[in-house]
Each structure stands twice: as structure tokens, then as C-alpha cells.
Amino acid sequence: MVLNCNNNQVTDPERAIGVFDSGLGGLSVVRELLALGAGRHIHYLADQCHAPYGVQSMETILAWSKAISEWFIRGKIKVIVLACNSASAAALYSLREQFPAVHFVGMEPAVKPAVAASKTGRVAVLATAATLAGGPYKKVLRDHANGCQVIPRACPKWVDLVENPPESPEEVLTEVKSVVAPLLADGVDQLILGCTHFSFLKNVIQSVCQGNATVIDPAVAVARQAERIADTAGVHRGGRSDCRLFTTGDAARFEGHSQSLLGQSFPVKTARWDG
């Protein structure tokens, strides 16, 4: 299985960072990278024809993540951000072993800061089933739970709320409330967003919490980590930060959604799977 695009030339790979997700969610990390203004080229791939990743097997997600990484590597990109918790869960450790010359930045649920901030000793991780089954999540639990009760909650409908937003905002509110309200009633005071798509639901989640719980969004921390790694890897800074977007789905539709989520427009190209 190979990922291809007729126009995937990286004009200045010495300034480039690769970022990918199954769809729109990883744009939350792109948004933060652009806000940091480090003057780098961001190449973002949304594998929308396979979305959502969270319901797929670990083996399948690993295969897709490897092929996407090879696509970036062919463009001489040295830093790749898995802006997808499911891909990080399935592929991060394996990719680091297979491509030691490339720097991979992954997503992991922010259990450490949540546990440190919790006053009730009860925190919740809102994620996909794949993320909750993956190695990074299990590792942060071992390393940072520290006796705190960490409650996992798979939210299978939430990715679709971002990818295919319903016409009525009330539908979004109702779905979010059905997950969050019982957690609040059980004394949870820290809600960890364990899927990059959920960053775009943060305002709704906070409205349901009404100040009774803190919502922890890792997108900012991951963007900062990616920039630190890029500096270490010798990825140059300079000029204006910009972005090139690719999707394996509908480019016109993705362009409209990405403009809405990023607050600015970038060109979108179609990538395709061969084999």
C-alpha cells in the first residue's frame, strides 16, 4: 500500500514539518503550530477515506501510519507529528524503531497534569477505543496515575460531530452532555481530551462543565514539543509560517472545513492510495 500525490513536492524540506491525522482533528495541532509563528512549512495529510481510525484494528492503523510516514519521508521531511491519538497508540513506538533517522512526535492523554491538578482524585480520559487500548495510554497510566482514579470513556460519535457537523448545535450539545454529565456527577474534576478532533468541541464541553471540571487540551503542548524537536533536528526557522493541506477524501469539502477551523485558507491537494 503506497500513498501518492501528483503535487507533493516539498519546496523547502529544511523548513518542513509533516503532520497527519485521519481527518480534521489534527488541524487543532496545525492551528497551534501556526500560532507559534516559528516560520516553518507545515504539510498536513488528512486520511479521510479511512476515517475514523479509532474503530479500526491496531494492525490496520499501523499499516496506514507507516505508509503516510513513508510519503513524508520521500519528501525529505525529518519531523513527523502523529496528530492523531489512535495513530499514536498503534504506531508511534513502531515508527520510531523502523525510521530512527526521523523524529516522530506523538499524542498521549495528558494524565500527568490532570492528576496533579485534581482535587477529587477522579479524572476522565475522553478518547477513541483505539487510543484507550494503545501502549501510550497504558504507559501514562503506569507512570502518572499515582493512585488517582482515571476513568476511560470512549466517545465513538464525537469524531463524526467534527467531520460531519449536524445542522443543529443542540444535537452536539445533547451528545456531549450524555457523556460528560455522568462523569461530573461521579466527581470527576479533570477532563482529558484524548482525541485531536475533540479540541474543536472544547467550548461545548466547557459549557456542559459549568466550571465544575477543567478541560485539558494537549494540542498546545504537542505543538510546542514539535517545535522543540524541530529545532533539535535542525529544521530551519525563517519567513512566514505556512501550510499545505492534503486529503485522501473530498478536497473541496476539506478546504471549506479547514478554512472554518483554522480561520484562514490554504490550498488543498488530493492524495490517493495505490495498492
PDB file of C-alpha atoms in Angstrom:
ATOM      1  CA  MET A   1       0.000   0.000   0.000  1.00  0.00           C
ATOM      2  CA  VAL A   2       1.501   3.324  -1.122  1.00  0.00           C
ATOM      3  CA  LEU A   3       0.253   6.880  -0.743  1.00  0.00           C
ATOM      4  CA  ASN A   4       0.749   9.145  -3.754  1.00  0.00           C
ATOM      5  CA  CYS A   5       0.029  12.688  -4.848  1.00  0.00           C
ATOM      6  CA  ASN A   6       0.781  14.310  -8.190  1.00  0.00           C
ATOM      7  CA  ASN A   7       1.866  17.518  -6.470  1.00  0.00           C
ATOM      8  CA  ASN A   8       3.684  16.564  -3.286  1.00  0.00           C
ATOM      9  CA  GLN A   9       6.918  18.418  -3.878  1.00  0.00           C
ATOM     10  CA  VAL A  10       8.332  19.853  -0.676  1.00  0.00           C
ATOM     11  CA  THR A  11       9.799  23.141  -1.869  1.00  0.00           C
ATOM     12  CA  ASP A  12      11.983  23.647   1.199  1.00  0.00           C
ATOM     13  CA  PRO A  13      12.299  20.409   3.231  1.00  0.00           C
ATOM     14  CA  GLU A  14      14.847  22.067   5.530  1.00  0.00           C
ATOM     15  CA  ARG A  15      11.945  24.145   6.941  1.00  0.00           C
ATOM     16  CA  ALA A  16       9.202  21.486   6.790  1.00  0.00           C
ATOM     17  CA  ILE A  17       7.223  19.594   9.431  1.00  0.00           C
ATOM     18  CA  GLY A  18       4.828  16.777   8.498  1.00  0.00           C
ATOM     19  CA  VAL A  19       1.569  16.341  10.394  1.00  0.00           C
ATOM     20  CA  PHE A  20      -1.161  13.743   9.851  1.00  0.00           C
ATOM     21  CA  ASP A  21      -4.486  12.559  11.196  1.00  0.00           C
ATOM     22  CA  SER A  22      -7.434  10.542   9.962  1.00  0.00           C
ATOM     23  CA  GLY A  23      -9.331  13.749   9.259  1.00  0.00           C
ATOM     24  CA  LEU A  24      -9.872  17.266  10.553  1.00  0.00           C
ATOM     25  CA  GLY A  25      -8.820  16.698  14.156  1.00  0.00           C
ATOM     26  CA  GLY A  26      -5.096  17.185  13.629  1.00  0.00           C
ATOM     27  CA  LEU A  27      -5.791  20.700  12.403  1.00  0.00           C
ATOM     28  CA  SER A  28      -6.027  21.583  16.106  1.00  0.00           C
ATOM     29  CA  VAL A  29      -2.272  20.960  16.291  1.00  0.00           C
ATOM     30  CA  VAL A  30      -1.687  22.772  12.981  1.00  0.00           C
ATOM     31  CA  ARG A  31      -3.585  25.770  14.356  1.00  0.00           C
ATOM     32  CA  GLU A  32      -1.230  25.906  17.349  1.00  0.00           C
ATOM     33  CA  LEU A  33       1.867  25.458  15.162  1.00  0.00           C
ATOM     34  CA  LEU A  34       0.772  28.400  13.028  1.00  0.00           C
ATOM     35  CA  ALA A  35       0.094  30.465  16.155  1.00  0.00           C
ATOM     36  CA  LEU A  36       3.655  29.848  17.378  1.00  0.00           C
ATOM     37  CA  GLY A  37       4.898  31.587  14.226  1.00  0.00           C
ATOM     38  CA  ALA A  38       8.189  29.703  14.002  1.00  0.00           C
ATOM     39  CA  GLY A  39       8.416  30.272  10.254  1.00  0.00           C
ATOM     40  CA  ARG A  40       8.143  26.679   9.153  1.00  0.00           C
ATOM     41  CA  HIS A  41       6.298  24.887   6.329  1.00  0.00           C
ATOM     42  CA  ILE A  42       3.590  22.572   7.649  1.00  0.00           C
ATOM     43  CA  HIS A  43       2.493  19.716   5.394  1.00  0.00           C
ATOM     44  CA  TYR A  44      -0.747  18.200   6.678  1.00  0.00           C
ATOM     45  CA  LEU A  45      -2.311  14.941   5.478  1.00  0.00           C
ATOM     46  CA  ALA A  46      -5.897  14.019   6.366  1.00  0.00           C
ATOM     47  CA  ASP A  47      -6.552  10.348   5.585  1.00  0.00           C
ATOM     48  CA  GLN A  48     -10.280  10.939   5.309  1.00  0.00           C
ATOM     49  CA  CYS A  49     -11.038   7.967   3.096  1.00  0.00           C
ATOM     50  CA  HIS A  50     -10.113   5.749   6.064  1.00  0.00           C
ATOM     51  CA  ALA A  51     -11.626   7.871   8.825  1.00  0.00           C
ATOM     52  CA  PRO A  52     -12.280   7.331  11.625  1.00  0.00           C
ATOM     53  CA  TYR A  53      -9.162   5.478  12.749  1.00  0.00           C
ATOM     54  CA  GLY A  54     -10.498   4.903  16.248  1.00  0.00           C
ATOM     55  CA  VAL A  55     -12.712   1.969  15.251  1.00  0.00           C
ATOM     56  CA  GLN A  56     -10.014   0.153  13.248  1.00  0.00           C
ATOM     57  CA  SER A  57      -7.633  -2.594  14.387  1.00  0.00           C
ATOM     58  CA  MET A  58      -4.186  -1.638  15.656  1.00  0.00           C
ATOM     59  CA  GLU A  59      -2.589  -3.546  12.779  1.00  0.00           C
ATOM     60  CA  THR A  60      -4.581  -1.609  10.181  1.00  0.00           C
ATOM     61  CA  ILE A  61      -3.840   1.773  11.750  1.00  0.00           C
ATOM     62  CA  LEU A  62      -0.144   0.872  11.915  1.00  0.00           C
ATOM     63  CA  ALA A  63      -0.067  -0.013   8.212  1.00  0.00           C
ATOM     64  CA  TRP A  64      -1.693   3.268   7.197  1.00  0.00           C
ATOM     65  CA  SER A  65       0.517   5.300   9.542  1.00  0.00           C
ATOM     66  CA  LYS A  66       3.648   3.674   8.164  1.00  0.00           C
ATOM     67  CA  ALA A  67       2.630   4.392   4.565  1.00  0.00           C
ATOM     68  CA  ILE A  68       1.838   8.026   5.384  1.00  0.00           C
ATOM     69  CA  SER A  69       5.165   8.404   7.172  1.00  0.00           C
ATOM     70  CA  GLU A  70       6.980   6.976   4.147  1.00  0.00           C
ATOM     71  CA  TRP A  71       5.148   9.525   1.992  1.00  0.00           C
ATOM     72  CA  PHE A  72       6.501  12.357   4.135  1.00  0.00           C
ATOM     73  CA  ILE A  73       9.961  10.799   4.245  1.00  0.00           C
ATOM     74  CA  ARG A  74      10.078  10.679   0.438  1.00  0.00           C
ATOM     75  CA  GLY A  75       9.687  14.454   0.631  1.00  0.00           C
ATOM     76  CA  LYS A  76      12.751  14.576   2.926  1.00  0.00           C
ATOM     77  CA  ILE A  77      10.710  15.669   5.936  1.00  0.00           C
ATOM     78  CA  LYS A  78      12.595  14.892   9.148  1.00  0.00           C
ATOM     79  CA  VAL A  79       9.933  15.663  11.786  1.00  0.00           C
ATOM     80  CA  ILE A  80       6.524  13.975  11.637  1.00  0.00           C
ATOM     81  CA  VAL A  81       3.712  14.671  14.087  1.00  0.00           C
ATOM     82  CA  LEU A  82       1.126  11.933  14.609  1.00  0.00           C
ATOM     83  CA  ALA A  83      -1.663  14.408  15.394  1.00  0.00           C
ATOM     84  CA  CYS A  84      -3.988  11.505  15.996  1.00  0.00           C
ATOM     85  CA  ASN A  85      -4.224   9.697  19.314  1.00  0.00           C
ATOM     86  CA  SER A  86      -5.319   6.448  17.635  1.00  0.00           C
ATOM     87  CA  ALA A  87      -2.343   6.509  15.247  1.00  0.00           C
ATOM     88  CA  SER A  88      -0.016   7.305  18.140  1.00  0.00           C
ATOM     89  CA  ALA A  89      -1.435   4.400  20.129  1.00  0.00           C
ATOM     90  CA  ALA A  90      -0.992   1.949  17.260  1.00  0.00           C
ATOM     91  CA  ALA A  91       2.153   3.163  15.527  1.00  0.00           C
ATOM     92  CA  LEU A  92       4.333   5.652  17.437  1.00  0.00           C
ATOM     93  CA  TYR A  93       6.766   3.197  19.032  1.00  0.00           C
ATOM     94  CA  SER A  94       6.994   1.057  15.904  1.00  0.00           C
ATOM     95  CA  LEU A  95       7.670   4.036  13.617  1.00  0.00           C
ATOM     96  CA  ARG A  96      10.460   5.255  15.865  1.00  0.00           C
ATOM     97  CA  GLU A  97      12.092   1.822  15.622  1.00  0.00           C
ATOM     98  CA  GLN A  98      11.651   1.486  11.850  1.00  0.00           C
ATOM     99  CA  PHE A  99      12.798   5.008  10.943  1.00  0.00           C
ATOM    100  CA  PRO A 100      15.454   6.018  13.511  1.00  0.00           C
ATOM    101  CA  ALA A 101      16.647   8.974  11.415  1.00  0.00           C
ATOM    102  CA  VAL A 102      13.186  10.584  11.583  1.00  0.00           C
ATOM    103  CA  HIS A 103      11.821  12.398  14.631  1.00  0.00           C
ATOM    104  CA  PHE A 104       8.253  11.336  15.478  1.00  0.00           C
ATOM    105  CA  VAL A 105       6.078  13.364  17.842  1.00  0.00           C
ATOM    106  CA  GLY A 106       3.001  11.569  19.148  1.00  0.00           C
ATOM    107  CA  MET A 107      -0.124  12.284  21.132  1.00  0.00           C
ATOM    108  CA  GLU A 108      -0.737  10.802  24.542  1.00  0.00           C
ATOM    109  CA  PRO A 109      -3.526  11.552  27.029  1.00  0.00           C
ATOM    110  CA  ALA A 110      -2.403  14.280  29.438  1.00  0.00           C
ATOM    111  CA  VAL A 111      -2.832  12.172  32.576  1.00  0.00           C
ATOM    112  CA  LYS A 112       0.138  13.680  34.433  1.00  0.00           C
ATOM    113  CA  PRO A 113      -1.108  17.298  34.590  1.00  0.00           C
ATOM    114  CA  ALA A 114      -4.682  16.158  35.192  1.00  0.00           C
ATOM    115  CA  VAL A 115      -3.706  14.031  38.187  1.00  0.00           C
ATOM    116  CA  ALA A 116      -1.549  16.827  39.583  1.00  0.00           C
ATOM    117  CA  ALA A 117      -4.423  19.322  39.342  1.00  0.00           C
ATOM    118  CA  SER A 118      -7.250  17.066  40.543  1.00  0.00           C
ATOM    119  CA  LYS A 119      -8.751  17.845  43.938  1.00  0.00           C
ATOM    120  CA  THR A 120     -11.219  14.946  43.913  1.00  0.00           C
ATOM    121  CA  GLY A 121      -8.782  12.244  42.811  1.00  0.00           C
ATOM    122  CA  ARG A 122     -11.014  11.411  39.845  1.00  0.00           C
ATOM    123  CA  VAL A 123     -10.141  12.294  36.261  1.00  0.00           C
ATOM    124  CA  ALA A 124     -11.538  11.086  32.943  1.00  0.00           C
ATOM    125  CA  VAL A 125      -9.970  10.451  29.551  1.00  0.00           C
ATOM    126  CA  LEU A 126     -12.295  11.125  26.608  1.00  0.00           C
ATOM    127  CA  ALA A 127     -10.924   9.242  23.613  1.00  0.00           C
ATOM    128  CA  THR A 128     -11.472   6.607  20.942  1.00  0.00           C
ATOM    129  CA  ALA A 129     -11.427   2.892  21.660  1.00  0.00           C
ATOM    130  CA  ALA A 130      -8.111   2.513  19.806  1.00  0.00           C
ATOM    131  CA  THR A 131      -6.427   5.175  21.934  1.00  0.00           C
ATOM    132  CA  LEU A 132      -7.610   3.578  25.165  1.00  0.00           C
ATOM    133  CA  ALA A 133      -6.252   0.196  24.018  1.00  0.00           C
ATOM    134  CA  GLY A 134      -2.862   1.542  22.966  1.00  0.00           C
ATOM    135  CA  GLY A 135       0.589   1.493  24.500  1.00  0.00           C
ATOM    136  CA  PRO A 136       0.973   5.263  25.108  1.00  0.00           C
ATOM    137  CA  TYR A 137      -2.207   5.389  27.212  1.00  0.00           C
ATOM    138  CA  LYS A 138      -1.211   2.345  29.248  1.00  0.00           C
ATOM    139  CA  LYS A 139       2.244   3.826  29.810  1.00  0.00           C
ATOM    140  CA  VAL A 140       0.983   7.176  31.115  1.00  0.00           C
ATOM    141  CA  LEU A 141      -1.352   5.320  33.464  1.00  0.00           C
ATOM    142  CA  ARG A 142       1.550   3.298  34.856  1.00  0.00           C
ATOM    143  CA  ASP A 143       3.790   6.327  35.156  1.00  0.00           C
ATOM    144  CA  HIS A 144       1.447   9.071  36.297  1.00  0.00           C
ATOM    145  CA  ALA A 145      -1.852   7.819  37.763  1.00  0.00           C
ATOM    146  CA  ASN A 146      -0.324   7.906  41.248  1.00  0.00           C
ATOM    147  CA  GLY A 147      -3.350   6.367  42.926  1.00  0.00           C
ATOM    148  CA  CYS A 148      -5.802   8.717  41.236  1.00  0.00           C
ATOM    149  CA  GLN A 149      -8.843   7.081  39.651  1.00  0.00           C
ATOM    150  CA  VAL A 150      -8.547   7.536  35.889  1.00  0.00           C
ATOM    151  CA  ILE A 151     -11.834   6.805  34.137  1.00  0.00           C
ATOM    152  CA  PRO A 152     -11.649   5.942  30.412  1.00  0.00           C
ATOM    153  CA  ARG A 153     -14.579   6.964  28.224  1.00  0.00           C
ATOM    154  CA  ALA A 154     -14.734   6.012  24.556  1.00  0.00           C
ATOM    155  CA  CYS A 155     -16.743   8.594  22.599  1.00  0.00           C
ATOM    156  CA  PRO A 156     -17.407   6.903  19.243  1.00  0.00           C
ATOM    157  CA  LYS A 157     -19.791   9.596  17.971  1.00  0.00           C
ATOM    158  CA  TRP A 158     -17.656  12.626  18.714  1.00  0.00           C
ATOM    159  CA  VAL A 159     -15.304  12.378  15.736  1.00  0.00           C
ATOM    160  CA  ASP A 160     -18.291  12.494  13.418  1.00  0.00           C
ATOM    161  CA  LEU A 161     -19.591  15.617  15.193  1.00  0.00           C
ATOM    162  CA  VAL A 162     -16.484  17.369  13.868  1.00  0.00           C
ATOM    163  CA  GLU A 163     -16.166  15.667  10.484  1.00  0.00           C
ATOM    164  CA  ASN A 164     -19.883  15.934   9.689  1.00  0.00           C
ATOM    165  CA  PRO A 165     -21.327  18.606  11.988  1.00  0.00           C
ATOM    166  CA  PRO A 166     -25.123  18.398  12.366  1.00  0.00           C
ATOM    167  CA  GLU A 167     -27.240  21.344  11.331  1.00  0.00           C
ATOM    168  CA  SER A 168     -28.476  21.905  14.862  1.00  0.00           C
ATOM    169  CA  PRO A 169     -25.950  22.836  17.583  1.00  0.00           C
ATOM    170  CA  GLU A 170     -28.390  21.270  20.033  1.00  0.00           C
ATOM    171  CA  GLU A 171     -27.511  17.828  18.656  1.00  0.00           C
ATOM    172  CA  VAL A 172     -23.854  18.418  19.517  1.00  0.00           C
ATOM    173  CA  LEU A 173     -24.732  19.686  22.985  1.00  0.00           C
ATOM    174  CA  THR A 174     -27.001  16.711  23.673  1.00  0.00           C
ATOM    175  CA  GLU A 175     -24.372  14.165  22.640  1.00  0.00           C
ATOM    176  CA  VAL A 176     -21.597  15.842  24.630  1.00  0.00           C
ATOM    177  CA  LYS A 177     -23.822  16.180  27.683  1.00  0.00           C
ATOM    178  CA  SER A 178     -24.735  12.486  27.569  1.00  0.00           C
ATOM    179  CA  VAL A 179     -21.052  11.636  28.145  1.00  0.00           C
ATOM    180  CA  VAL A 180     -19.861  14.490  30.340  1.00  0.00           C
ATOM    181  CA  ALA A 181     -22.780  14.942  32.761  1.00  0.00           C
ATOM    182  CA  PRO A 182     -22.484  11.452  34.354  1.00  0.00           C
ATOM    183  CA  LEU A 183     -18.747  11.983  34.845  1.00  0.00           C
ATOM    184  CA  LEU A 184     -19.369  15.280  36.619  1.00  0.00           C
ATOM    185  CA  ALA A 185     -21.967  13.574  38.799  1.00  0.00           C
ATOM    186  CA  ASP A 186     -19.308  10.985  39.770  1.00  0.00           C
ATOM    187  CA  GLY A 187     -16.974  13.710  40.993  1.00  0.00           C
ATOM    188  CA  VAL A 188     -14.609  13.967  38.015  1.00  0.00           C
ATOM    189  CA  ASP A 189     -12.908  17.380  38.059  1.00  0.00           C
ATOM    190  CA  GLN A 190     -10.436  16.969  35.162  1.00  0.00           C
ATOM    191  CA  LEU A 191     -11.486  16.000  31.608  1.00  0.00           C
ATOM    192  CA  ILE A 192      -8.629  14.998  29.325  1.00  0.00           C
ATOM    193  CA  LEU A 193      -9.217  15.318  25.591  1.00  0.00           C
ATOM    194  CA  GLY A 194      -7.660  12.141  24.195  1.00  0.00           C
ATOM    195  CA  CYS A 195      -8.517  12.793  20.543  1.00  0.00           C
ATOM    196  CA  THR A 196      -7.453  15.804  18.478  1.00  0.00           C
ATOM    197  CA  HIS A 197     -10.944  16.074  16.988  1.00  0.00           C
ATOM    198  CA  PHE A 198     -12.274  16.802  20.461  1.00  0.00           C
ATOM    199  CA  SER A 199     -10.321  20.069  20.598  1.00  0.00           C
ATOM    200  CA  PHE A 200     -12.957  21.510  18.282  1.00  0.00           C
ATOM    201  CA  LEU A 201     -15.664  20.528  20.791  1.00  0.00           C
ATOM    202  CA  LYS A 202     -13.865  22.153  23.724  1.00  0.00           C
ATOM    203  CA  ASN A 203     -16.232  25.121  24.022  1.00  0.00           C
ATOM    204  CA  VAL A 204     -19.261  22.836  24.149  1.00  0.00           C
ATOM    205  CA  ILE A 205     -17.613  20.570  26.725  1.00  0.00           C
ATOM    206  CA  GLN A 206     -16.760  23.569  28.890  1.00  0.00           C
ATOM    207  CA  SER A 207     -20.329  24.831  28.679  1.00  0.00           C
ATOM    208  CA  VAL A 208     -21.561  21.472  29.995  1.00  0.00           C
ATOM    209  CA  CYS A 209     -18.980  21.530  32.800  1.00  0.00           C
ATOM    210  CA  GLN A 210     -20.135  24.961  34.027  1.00  0.00           C
ATOM    211  CA  GLY A 211     -16.864  25.418  35.868  1.00  0.00           C
ATOM    212  CA  ASN A 212     -17.110  22.100  37.734  1.00  0.00           C
ATOM    213  CA  ALA A 213     -14.266  20.472  35.796  1.00  0.00           C
ATOM    214  CA  THR A 214     -11.206  21.599  33.881  1.00  0.00           C
ATOM    215  CA  VAL A 215     -10.876  20.547  30.227  1.00  0.00           C
ATOM    216  CA  ILE A 216      -7.288  19.661  29.298  1.00  0.00           C
ATOM    217  CA  ASP A 217      -6.464  20.021  25.602  1.00  0.00           C
ATOM    218  CA  PRO A 218      -2.991  18.698  24.640  1.00  0.00           C
ATOM    219  CA  ALA A 219      -2.813  20.438  21.229  1.00  0.00           C
ATOM    220  CA  VAL A 220      -0.787  23.396  22.522  1.00  0.00           C
ATOM    221  CA  ALA A 221       1.721  21.197  24.351  1.00  0.00           C
ATOM    222  CA  VAL A 222       2.165  18.910  21.327  1.00  0.00           C
ATOM    223  CA  ALA A 223       2.762  21.872  19.005  1.00  0.00           C
ATOM    224  CA  ARG A 224       5.400  23.244  21.360  1.00  0.00           C
ATOM    225  CA  GLN A 225       7.044  19.836  21.623  1.00  0.00           C
ATOM    226  CA  ALA A 226       7.077  19.536  17.822  1.00  0.00           C
ATOM    227  CA  GLU A 227       8.823  22.905  17.559  1.00  0.00           C
ATOM    228  CA  ARG A 228      11.411  21.906  20.174  1.00  0.00           C
ATOM    229  CA  ILE A 229      12.084  18.660  18.316  1.00  0.00           C
ATOM    230  CA  ALA A 230      12.312  20.539  15.009  1.00  0.00           C
ATOM    231  CA  ASP A 231      14.932  22.864  16.485  1.00  0.00           C
ATOM    232  CA  THR A 232      16.904  19.849  17.735  1.00  0.00           C
ATOM    233  CA  ALA A 233      16.602  18.129  14.344  1.00  0.00           C
ATOM    234  CA  GLY A 234      17.958  21.173  12.514  1.00  0.00           C
ATOM    235  CA  VAL A 235      14.693  22.133  10.811  1.00  0.00           C
ATOM    236  CA  HIS A 236      15.235  25.769   9.904  1.00  0.00           C
ATOM    237  CA  ARG A 237      13.144  28.709  11.022  1.00  0.00           C
ATOM    238  CA  GLY A 238      12.593  31.728   8.834  1.00  0.00           C
ATOM    239  CA  GLY A 239       9.994  33.693   6.950  1.00  0.00           C
ATOM    240  CA  ARG A 240       6.280  33.305   7.442  1.00  0.00           C
ATOM    241  CA  SER A 241       4.737  30.071   8.711  1.00  0.00           C
ATOM    242  CA  ASP A 242       2.551  28.489   6.063  1.00  0.00           C
ATOM    243  CA  CYS A 243       0.697  25.268   5.391  1.00  0.00           C
ATOM    244  CA  ARG A 244      -0.047  22.832   2.573  1.00  0.00           C
ATOM    245  CA  LEU A 245      -3.032  20.569   3.051  1.00  0.00           C
ATOM    246  CA  PHE A 246      -3.661  17.134   1.535  1.00  0.00           C
ATOM    247  CA  THR A 247      -6.598  14.773   1.871  1.00  0.00           C
ATOM    248  CA  THR A 248      -7.405  11.295   0.649  1.00  0.00           C
ATOM    249  CA  GLY A 249     -11.055  12.372   0.629  1.00  0.00           C
ATOM    250  CA  ASP A 250     -13.005  15.215  -0.975  1.00  0.00           C
ATOM    251  CA  ALA A 251     -10.590  18.147  -1.425  1.00  0.00           C
ATOM    252  CA  ALA A 252     -13.259  20.821  -1.942  1.00  0.00           C
ATOM    253  CA  ARG A 253     -15.162  19.787   1.157  1.00  0.00           C
ATOM    254  CA  PHE A 254     -11.984  19.556   3.207  1.00  0.00           C
ATOM    255  CA  GLU A 255     -10.926  23.027   2.096  1.00  0.00           C
ATOM    256  CA  GLY A 256     -14.186  24.508   3.362  1.00  0.00           C
ATOM    257  CA  HIS A 257     -13.958  22.758   6.699  1.00  0.00           C
ATOM    258  CA  SER A 258     -10.263  23.536   7.180  1.00  0.00           C
ATOM    259  CA  GLN A 259     -10.802  27.224   6.462  1.00  0.00           C
ATOM    260  CA  SER A 260     -13.540  27.336   9.080  1.00  0.00           C
ATOM    261  CA  LEU A 261     -11.430  25.550  11.712  1.00  0.00           C
ATOM    262  CA  LEU A 262      -8.130  27.339  11.036  1.00  0.00           C
ATOM    263  CA  GLY A 263      -9.588  30.765  10.369  1.00  0.00           C
ATOM    264  CA  GLN A 264      -7.598  31.082   7.149  1.00  0.00           C
ATOM    265  CA  SER A 265      -7.431  29.403   3.763  1.00  0.00           C
ATOM    266  CA  PHE A 266      -4.696  27.156   2.428  1.00  0.00           C
ATOM    267  CA  PRO A 267      -4.560  25.188  -0.838  1.00  0.00           C
ATOM    268  CA  VAL A 268      -5.742  21.578  -0.679  1.00  0.00           C
ATOM    269  CA  LYS A 269      -4.477  18.738  -2.862  1.00  0.00           C
ATOM    270  CA  THR A 270      -5.813  15.224  -3.229  1.00  0.00           C
ATOM    271  CA  ALA A 271      -3.631  12.264  -2.267  1.00  0.00           C
ATOM    272  CA  ARG A 272      -4.555   8.711  -3.218  1.00  0.00           C
ATOM    273  CA  TRP A 273      -3.883   5.201  -2.026  1.00  0.00           C
ATOM    274  CA  ASP A 274      -2.396   2.752  -4.548  1.00  0.00           C
ATOM    275  CA  GLY A 275      -2.342  -0.966  -3.975  1.00  0.00           C
TER     276      GLY A 275
END
